[in-house]
JSON list of C-alpha atoms in Angstrom, two decimals:
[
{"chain": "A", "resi": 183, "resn": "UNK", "atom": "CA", "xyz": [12.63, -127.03, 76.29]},
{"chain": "A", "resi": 184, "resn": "UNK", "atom": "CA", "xyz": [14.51, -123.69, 75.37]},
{"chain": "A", "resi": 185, "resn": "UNK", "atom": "CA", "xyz": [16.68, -121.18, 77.13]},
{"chain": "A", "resi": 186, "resn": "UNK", "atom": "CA", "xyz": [17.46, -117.77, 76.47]},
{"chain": "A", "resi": 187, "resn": "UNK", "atom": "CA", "xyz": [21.29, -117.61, 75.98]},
{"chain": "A", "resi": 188, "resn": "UNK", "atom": "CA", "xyz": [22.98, -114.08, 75.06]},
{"chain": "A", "resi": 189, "resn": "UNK", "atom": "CA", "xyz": [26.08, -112.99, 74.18]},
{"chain": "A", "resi": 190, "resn": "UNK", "atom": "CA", "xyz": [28.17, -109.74, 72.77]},
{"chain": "A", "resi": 191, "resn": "UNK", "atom": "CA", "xyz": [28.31, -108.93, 69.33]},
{"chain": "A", "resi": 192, "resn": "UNK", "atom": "CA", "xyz": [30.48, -105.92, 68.13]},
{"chain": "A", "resi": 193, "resn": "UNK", "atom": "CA", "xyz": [29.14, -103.58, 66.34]},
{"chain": "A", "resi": 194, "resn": "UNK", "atom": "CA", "xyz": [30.46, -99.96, 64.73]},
{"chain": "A", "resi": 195, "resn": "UNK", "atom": "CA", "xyz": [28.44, -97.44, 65.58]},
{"chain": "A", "resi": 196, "resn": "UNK", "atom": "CA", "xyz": [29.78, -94.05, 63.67]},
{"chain": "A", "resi": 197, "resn": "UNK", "atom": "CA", "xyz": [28.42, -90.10, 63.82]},
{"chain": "A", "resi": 198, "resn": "UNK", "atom": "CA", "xyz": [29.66, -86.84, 62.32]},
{"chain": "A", "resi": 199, "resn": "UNK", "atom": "CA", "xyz": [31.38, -84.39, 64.14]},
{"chain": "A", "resi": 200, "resn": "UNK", "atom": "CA", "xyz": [31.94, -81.11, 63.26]},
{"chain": "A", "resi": 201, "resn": "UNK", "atom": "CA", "xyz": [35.63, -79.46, 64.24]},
{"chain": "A", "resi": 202, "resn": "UNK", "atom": "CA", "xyz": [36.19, -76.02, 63.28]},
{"chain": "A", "resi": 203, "resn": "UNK", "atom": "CA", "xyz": [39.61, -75.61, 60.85]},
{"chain": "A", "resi": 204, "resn": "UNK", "atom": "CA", "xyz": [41.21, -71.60, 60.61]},
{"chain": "A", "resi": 205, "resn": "UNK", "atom": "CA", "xyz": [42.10, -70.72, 56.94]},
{"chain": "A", "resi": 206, "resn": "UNK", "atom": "CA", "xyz": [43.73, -67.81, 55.60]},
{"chain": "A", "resi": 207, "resn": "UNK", "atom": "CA", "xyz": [42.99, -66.10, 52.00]},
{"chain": "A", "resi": 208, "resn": "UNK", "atom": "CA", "xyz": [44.68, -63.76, 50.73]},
{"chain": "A", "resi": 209, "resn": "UNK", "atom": "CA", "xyz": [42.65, -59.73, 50.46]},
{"chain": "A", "resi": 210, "resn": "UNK", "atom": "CA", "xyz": [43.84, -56.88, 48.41]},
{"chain": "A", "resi": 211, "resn": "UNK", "atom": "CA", "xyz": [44.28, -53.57, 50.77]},
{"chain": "A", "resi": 212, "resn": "UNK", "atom": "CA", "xyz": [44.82, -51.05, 48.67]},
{"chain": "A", "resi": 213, "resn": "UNK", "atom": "CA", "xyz": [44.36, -47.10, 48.92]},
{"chain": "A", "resi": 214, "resn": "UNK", "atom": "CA", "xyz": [44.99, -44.13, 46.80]},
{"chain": "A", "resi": 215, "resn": "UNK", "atom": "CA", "xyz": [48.00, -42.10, 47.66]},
{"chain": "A", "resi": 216, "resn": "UNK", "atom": "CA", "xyz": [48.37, -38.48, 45.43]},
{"chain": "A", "resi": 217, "resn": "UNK", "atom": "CA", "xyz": [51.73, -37.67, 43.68]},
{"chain": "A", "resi": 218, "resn": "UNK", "atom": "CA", "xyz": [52.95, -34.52, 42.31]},
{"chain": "A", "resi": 219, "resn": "UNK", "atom": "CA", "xyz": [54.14, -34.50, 38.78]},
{"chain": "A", "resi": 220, "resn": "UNK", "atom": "CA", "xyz": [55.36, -31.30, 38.00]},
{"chain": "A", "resi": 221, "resn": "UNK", "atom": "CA", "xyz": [56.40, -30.37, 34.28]},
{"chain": "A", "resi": 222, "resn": "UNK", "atom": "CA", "xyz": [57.78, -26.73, 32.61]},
{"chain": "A", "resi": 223, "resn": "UNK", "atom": "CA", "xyz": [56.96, -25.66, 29.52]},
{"chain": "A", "resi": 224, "resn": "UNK", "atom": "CA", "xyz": [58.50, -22.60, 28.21]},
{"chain": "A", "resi": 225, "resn": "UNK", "atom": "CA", "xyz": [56.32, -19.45, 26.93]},
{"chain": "A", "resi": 226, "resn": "UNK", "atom": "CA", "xyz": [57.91, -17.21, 24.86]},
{"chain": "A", "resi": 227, "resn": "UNK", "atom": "CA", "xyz": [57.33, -12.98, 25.35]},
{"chain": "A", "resi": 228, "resn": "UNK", "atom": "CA", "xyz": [57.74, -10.40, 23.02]},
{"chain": "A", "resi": 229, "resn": "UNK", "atom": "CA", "xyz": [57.79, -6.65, 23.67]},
{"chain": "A", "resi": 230, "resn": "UNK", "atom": "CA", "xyz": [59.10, -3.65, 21.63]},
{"chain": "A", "resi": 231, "resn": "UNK", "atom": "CA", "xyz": [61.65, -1.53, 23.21]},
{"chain": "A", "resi": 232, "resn": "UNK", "atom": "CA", "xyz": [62.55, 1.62, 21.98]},
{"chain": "A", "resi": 233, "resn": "UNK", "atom": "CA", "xyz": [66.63, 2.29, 22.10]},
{"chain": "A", "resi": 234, "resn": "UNK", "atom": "CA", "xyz": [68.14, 5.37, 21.92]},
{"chain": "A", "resi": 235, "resn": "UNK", "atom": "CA", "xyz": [70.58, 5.40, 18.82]},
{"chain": "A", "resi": 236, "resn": "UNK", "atom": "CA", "xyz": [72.90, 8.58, 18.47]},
{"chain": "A", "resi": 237, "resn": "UNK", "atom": "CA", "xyz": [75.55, 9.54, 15.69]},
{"chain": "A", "resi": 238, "resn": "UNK", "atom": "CA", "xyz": [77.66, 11.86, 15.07]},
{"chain": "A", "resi": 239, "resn": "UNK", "atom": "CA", "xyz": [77.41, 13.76, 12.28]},
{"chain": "A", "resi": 240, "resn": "UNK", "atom": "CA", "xyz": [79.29, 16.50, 10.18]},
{"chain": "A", "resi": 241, "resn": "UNK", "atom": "CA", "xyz": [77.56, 19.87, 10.13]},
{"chain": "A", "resi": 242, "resn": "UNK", "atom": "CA", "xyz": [79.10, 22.70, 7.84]},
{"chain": "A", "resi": 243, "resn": "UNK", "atom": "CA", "xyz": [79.04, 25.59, 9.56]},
{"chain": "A", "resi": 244, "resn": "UNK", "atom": "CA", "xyz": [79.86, 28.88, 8.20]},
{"chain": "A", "resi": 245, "resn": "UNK", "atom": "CA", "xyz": [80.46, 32.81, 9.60]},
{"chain": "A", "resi": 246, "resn": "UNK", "atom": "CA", "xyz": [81.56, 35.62, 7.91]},
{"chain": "A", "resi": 247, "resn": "UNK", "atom": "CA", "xyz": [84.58, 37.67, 9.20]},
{"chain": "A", "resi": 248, "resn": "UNK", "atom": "CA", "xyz": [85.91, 40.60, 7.44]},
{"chain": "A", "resi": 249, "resn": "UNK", "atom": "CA", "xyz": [83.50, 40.29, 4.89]},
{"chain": "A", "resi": 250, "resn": "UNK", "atom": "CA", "xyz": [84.73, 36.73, 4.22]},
{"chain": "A", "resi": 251, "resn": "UNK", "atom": "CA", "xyz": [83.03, 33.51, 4.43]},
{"chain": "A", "resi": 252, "resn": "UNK", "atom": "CA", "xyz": [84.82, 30.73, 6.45]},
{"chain": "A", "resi": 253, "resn": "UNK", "atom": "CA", "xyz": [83.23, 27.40, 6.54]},
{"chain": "A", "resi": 254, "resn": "UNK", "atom": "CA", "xyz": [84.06, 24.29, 8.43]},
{"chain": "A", "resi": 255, "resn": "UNK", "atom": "CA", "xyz": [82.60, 21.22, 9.91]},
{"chain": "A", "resi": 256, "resn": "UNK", "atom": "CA", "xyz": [81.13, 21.10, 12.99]},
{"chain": "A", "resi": 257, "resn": "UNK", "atom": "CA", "xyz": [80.56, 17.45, 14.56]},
{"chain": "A", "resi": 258, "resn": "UNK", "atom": "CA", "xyz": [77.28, 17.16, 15.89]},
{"chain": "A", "resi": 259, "resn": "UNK", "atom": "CA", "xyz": [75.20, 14.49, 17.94]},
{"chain": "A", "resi": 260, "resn": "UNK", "atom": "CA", "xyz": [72.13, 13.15, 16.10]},
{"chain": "A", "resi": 261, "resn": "UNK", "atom": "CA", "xyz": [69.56, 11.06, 18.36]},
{"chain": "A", "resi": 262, "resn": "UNK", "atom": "CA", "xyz": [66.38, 9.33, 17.43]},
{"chain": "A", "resi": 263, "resn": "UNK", "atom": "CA", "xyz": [64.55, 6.11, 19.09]},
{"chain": "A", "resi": 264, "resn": "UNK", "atom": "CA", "xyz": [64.65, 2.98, 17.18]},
{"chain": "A", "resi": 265, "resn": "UNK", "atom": "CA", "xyz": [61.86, 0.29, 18.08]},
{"chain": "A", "resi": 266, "resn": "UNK", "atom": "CA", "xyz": [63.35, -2.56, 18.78]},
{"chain": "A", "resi": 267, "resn": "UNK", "atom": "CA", "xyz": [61.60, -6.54, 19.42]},
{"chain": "A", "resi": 268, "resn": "UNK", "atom": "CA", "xyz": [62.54, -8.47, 22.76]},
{"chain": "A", "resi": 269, "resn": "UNK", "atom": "CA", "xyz": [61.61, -11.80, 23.26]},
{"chain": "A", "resi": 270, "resn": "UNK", "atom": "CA", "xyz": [62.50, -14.00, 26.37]},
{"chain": "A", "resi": 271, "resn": "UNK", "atom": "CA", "xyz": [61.73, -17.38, 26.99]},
{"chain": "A", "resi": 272, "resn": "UNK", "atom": "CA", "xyz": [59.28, -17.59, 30.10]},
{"chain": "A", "resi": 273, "resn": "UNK", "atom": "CA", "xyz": [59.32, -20.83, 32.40]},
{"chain": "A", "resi": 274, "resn": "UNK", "atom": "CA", "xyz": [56.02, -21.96, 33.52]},
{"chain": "A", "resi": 275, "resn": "UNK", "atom": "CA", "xyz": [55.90, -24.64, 36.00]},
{"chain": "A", "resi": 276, "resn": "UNK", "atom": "CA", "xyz": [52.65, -27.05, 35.75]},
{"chain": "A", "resi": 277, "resn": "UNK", "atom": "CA", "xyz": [52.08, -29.56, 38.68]},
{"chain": "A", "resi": 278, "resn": "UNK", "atom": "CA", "xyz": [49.50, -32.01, 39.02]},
{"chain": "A", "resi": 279, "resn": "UNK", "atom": "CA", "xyz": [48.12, -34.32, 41.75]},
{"chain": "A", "resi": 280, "resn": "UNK", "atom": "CA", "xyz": [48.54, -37.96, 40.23]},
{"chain": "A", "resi": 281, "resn": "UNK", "atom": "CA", "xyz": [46.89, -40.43, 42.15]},
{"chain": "A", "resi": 282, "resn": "UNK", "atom": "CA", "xyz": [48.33, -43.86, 42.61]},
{"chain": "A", "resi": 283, "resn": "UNK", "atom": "CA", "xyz": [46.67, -47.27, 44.37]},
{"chain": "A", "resi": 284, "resn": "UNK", "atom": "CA", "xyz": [49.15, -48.39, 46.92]},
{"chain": "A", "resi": 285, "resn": "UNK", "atom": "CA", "xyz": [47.74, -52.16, 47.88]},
{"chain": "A", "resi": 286, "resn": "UNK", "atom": "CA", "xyz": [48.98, -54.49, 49.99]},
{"chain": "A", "resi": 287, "resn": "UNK", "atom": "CA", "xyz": [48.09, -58.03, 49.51]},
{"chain": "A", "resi": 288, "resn": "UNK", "atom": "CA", "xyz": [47.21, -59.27, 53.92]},
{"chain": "A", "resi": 289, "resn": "UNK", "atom": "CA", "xyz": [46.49, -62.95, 54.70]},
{"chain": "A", "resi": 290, "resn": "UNK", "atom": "CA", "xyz": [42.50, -62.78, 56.39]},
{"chain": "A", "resi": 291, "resn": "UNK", "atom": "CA", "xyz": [41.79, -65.48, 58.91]},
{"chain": "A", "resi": 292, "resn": "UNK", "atom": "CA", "xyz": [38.53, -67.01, 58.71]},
{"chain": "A", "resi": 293, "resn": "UNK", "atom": "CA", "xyz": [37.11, -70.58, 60.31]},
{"chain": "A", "resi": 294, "resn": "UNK", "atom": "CA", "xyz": [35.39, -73.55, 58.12]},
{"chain": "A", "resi": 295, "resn": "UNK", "atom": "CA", "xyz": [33.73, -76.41, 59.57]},
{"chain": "A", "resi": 296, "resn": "UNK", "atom": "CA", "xyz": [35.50, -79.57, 58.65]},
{"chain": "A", "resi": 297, "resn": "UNK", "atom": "CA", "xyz": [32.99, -82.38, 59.24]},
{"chain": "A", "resi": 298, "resn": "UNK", "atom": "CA", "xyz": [34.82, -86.13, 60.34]},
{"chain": "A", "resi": 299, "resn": "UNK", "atom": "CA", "xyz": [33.01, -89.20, 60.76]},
{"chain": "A", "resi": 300, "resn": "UNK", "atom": "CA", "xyz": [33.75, -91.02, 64.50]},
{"chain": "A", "resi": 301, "resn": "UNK", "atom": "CA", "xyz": [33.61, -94.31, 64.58]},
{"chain": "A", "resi": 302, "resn": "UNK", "atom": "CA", "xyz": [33.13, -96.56, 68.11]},
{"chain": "A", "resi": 303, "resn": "UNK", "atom": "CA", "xyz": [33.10, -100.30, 68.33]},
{"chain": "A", "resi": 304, "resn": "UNK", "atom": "CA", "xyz": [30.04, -100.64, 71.10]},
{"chain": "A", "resi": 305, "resn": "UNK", "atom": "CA", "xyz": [28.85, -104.57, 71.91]},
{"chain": "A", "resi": 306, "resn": "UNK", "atom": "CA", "xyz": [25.49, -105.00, 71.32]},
{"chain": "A", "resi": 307, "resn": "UNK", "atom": "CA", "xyz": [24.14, -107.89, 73.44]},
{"chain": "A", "resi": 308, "resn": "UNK", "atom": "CA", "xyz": [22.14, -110.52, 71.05]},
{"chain": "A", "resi": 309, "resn": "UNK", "atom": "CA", "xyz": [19.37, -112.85, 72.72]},
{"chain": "A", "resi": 310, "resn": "UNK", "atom": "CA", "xyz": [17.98, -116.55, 71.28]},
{"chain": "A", "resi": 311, "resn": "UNK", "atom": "CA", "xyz": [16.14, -119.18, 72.63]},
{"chain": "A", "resi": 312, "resn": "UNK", "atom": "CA", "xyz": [18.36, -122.14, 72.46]},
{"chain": "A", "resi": 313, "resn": "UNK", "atom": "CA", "xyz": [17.14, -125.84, 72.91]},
{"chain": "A", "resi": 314, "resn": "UNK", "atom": "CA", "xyz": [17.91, -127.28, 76.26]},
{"chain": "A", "resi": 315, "resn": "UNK", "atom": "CA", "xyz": [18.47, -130.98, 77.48]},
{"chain": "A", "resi": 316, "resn": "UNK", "atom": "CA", "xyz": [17.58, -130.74, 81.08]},
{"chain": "A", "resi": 317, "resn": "UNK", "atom": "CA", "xyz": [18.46, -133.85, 83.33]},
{"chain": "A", "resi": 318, "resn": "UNK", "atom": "CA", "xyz": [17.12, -134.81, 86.44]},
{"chain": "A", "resi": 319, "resn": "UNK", "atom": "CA", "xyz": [18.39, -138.09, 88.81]},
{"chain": "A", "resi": 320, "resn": "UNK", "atom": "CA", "xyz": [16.52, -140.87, 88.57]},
{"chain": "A", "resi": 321, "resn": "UNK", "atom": "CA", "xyz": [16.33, -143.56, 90.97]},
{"chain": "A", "resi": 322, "resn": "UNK", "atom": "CA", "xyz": [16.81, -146.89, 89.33]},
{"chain": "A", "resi": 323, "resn": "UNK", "atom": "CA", "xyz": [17.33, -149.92, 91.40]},
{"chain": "A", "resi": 324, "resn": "UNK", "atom": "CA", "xyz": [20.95, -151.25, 91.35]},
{"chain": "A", "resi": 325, "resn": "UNK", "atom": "CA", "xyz": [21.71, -154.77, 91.69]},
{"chain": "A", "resi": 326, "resn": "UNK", "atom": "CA", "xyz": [24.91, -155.38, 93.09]},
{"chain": "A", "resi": 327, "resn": "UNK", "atom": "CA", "xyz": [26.63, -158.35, 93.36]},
{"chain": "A", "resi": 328, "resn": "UNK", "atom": "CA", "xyz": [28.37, -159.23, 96.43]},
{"chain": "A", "resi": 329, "resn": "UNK", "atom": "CA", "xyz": [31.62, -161.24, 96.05]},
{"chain": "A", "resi": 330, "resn": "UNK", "atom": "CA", "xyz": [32.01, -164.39, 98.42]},
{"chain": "A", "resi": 331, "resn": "UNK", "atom": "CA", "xyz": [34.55, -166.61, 98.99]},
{"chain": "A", "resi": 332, "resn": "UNK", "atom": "CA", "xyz": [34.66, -169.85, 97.10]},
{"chain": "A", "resi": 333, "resn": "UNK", "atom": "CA", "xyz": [36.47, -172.71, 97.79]},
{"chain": "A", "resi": 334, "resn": "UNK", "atom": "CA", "xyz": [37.63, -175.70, 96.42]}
]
């Protein structure tokens, strides 16, 4: 004759979870700011200018008085204009707009899914027929033996 007999028998029983993890990398901000460079050159002008140059110079000059000639020298102012070249040095200021990238390096959250594997011991009840003595009374008859007194 069997018998069912059962007992617990542990057993791991494991799934995935996923758990979400915040990471930072690292993004480039950058944007373009404008400059002024300003340089001067120098342009040279020319023009002619006409001066006004005088000298004195000795004139003889001569009358006649009483029949007689009398000479001398009489100072007089001689003008004329003389062209003369000017040059000057011009400055001439140049600026430009020079752009430039400003950038910023900025730390950008963002969320992975890290996935972990949970493990749980759970009993697991196993079941097996298992061979069974069964007794029962049984009724035998007893002799007994009843003690008496003997003499001698």
């Amino acid at each position: 004759e069997t018998e069912e007999q059962c007992y617990d028998v542990p057993e791991m029983k494991c799934h995935n979870e996923q758990h979400p993890v915040t990471k930072y990398r690292e993004e480039q901000e950058c944007h373009t700011k404008y400059e002024e460079h300003c340089s001067t050159e120098y342009e040279e002008s020319c023009s002619t200018v006409h001066e006004k140059r005088c000298k004195t110079v000795a004139e003889k000059e001569c009358t006649y008085v009483n029949g007689q000639e009398k000479c001398w020298d009489e100072p007089r102012e001689k003008c004329w204009d003389e062209p003369r070249q000017v040059c000057e040095q011009i400055p001439k200021k140049e600026c430009n707009q020079v752009p430039r990238q400003d950038c910023k390096t900025k730390q950008v959250p963002y969320t992975e899914y890290e996935t972990k594997e949970v493990c749980n011991t759970v009993n697991k009840p196993v079941c097996r027929p298992v061979p069974v003595n069964k007794c029962h009374d049984v009724q035998e008859p007893v002799k007994t033996t009843i003690p008496r007194e003997h003499c001698h």
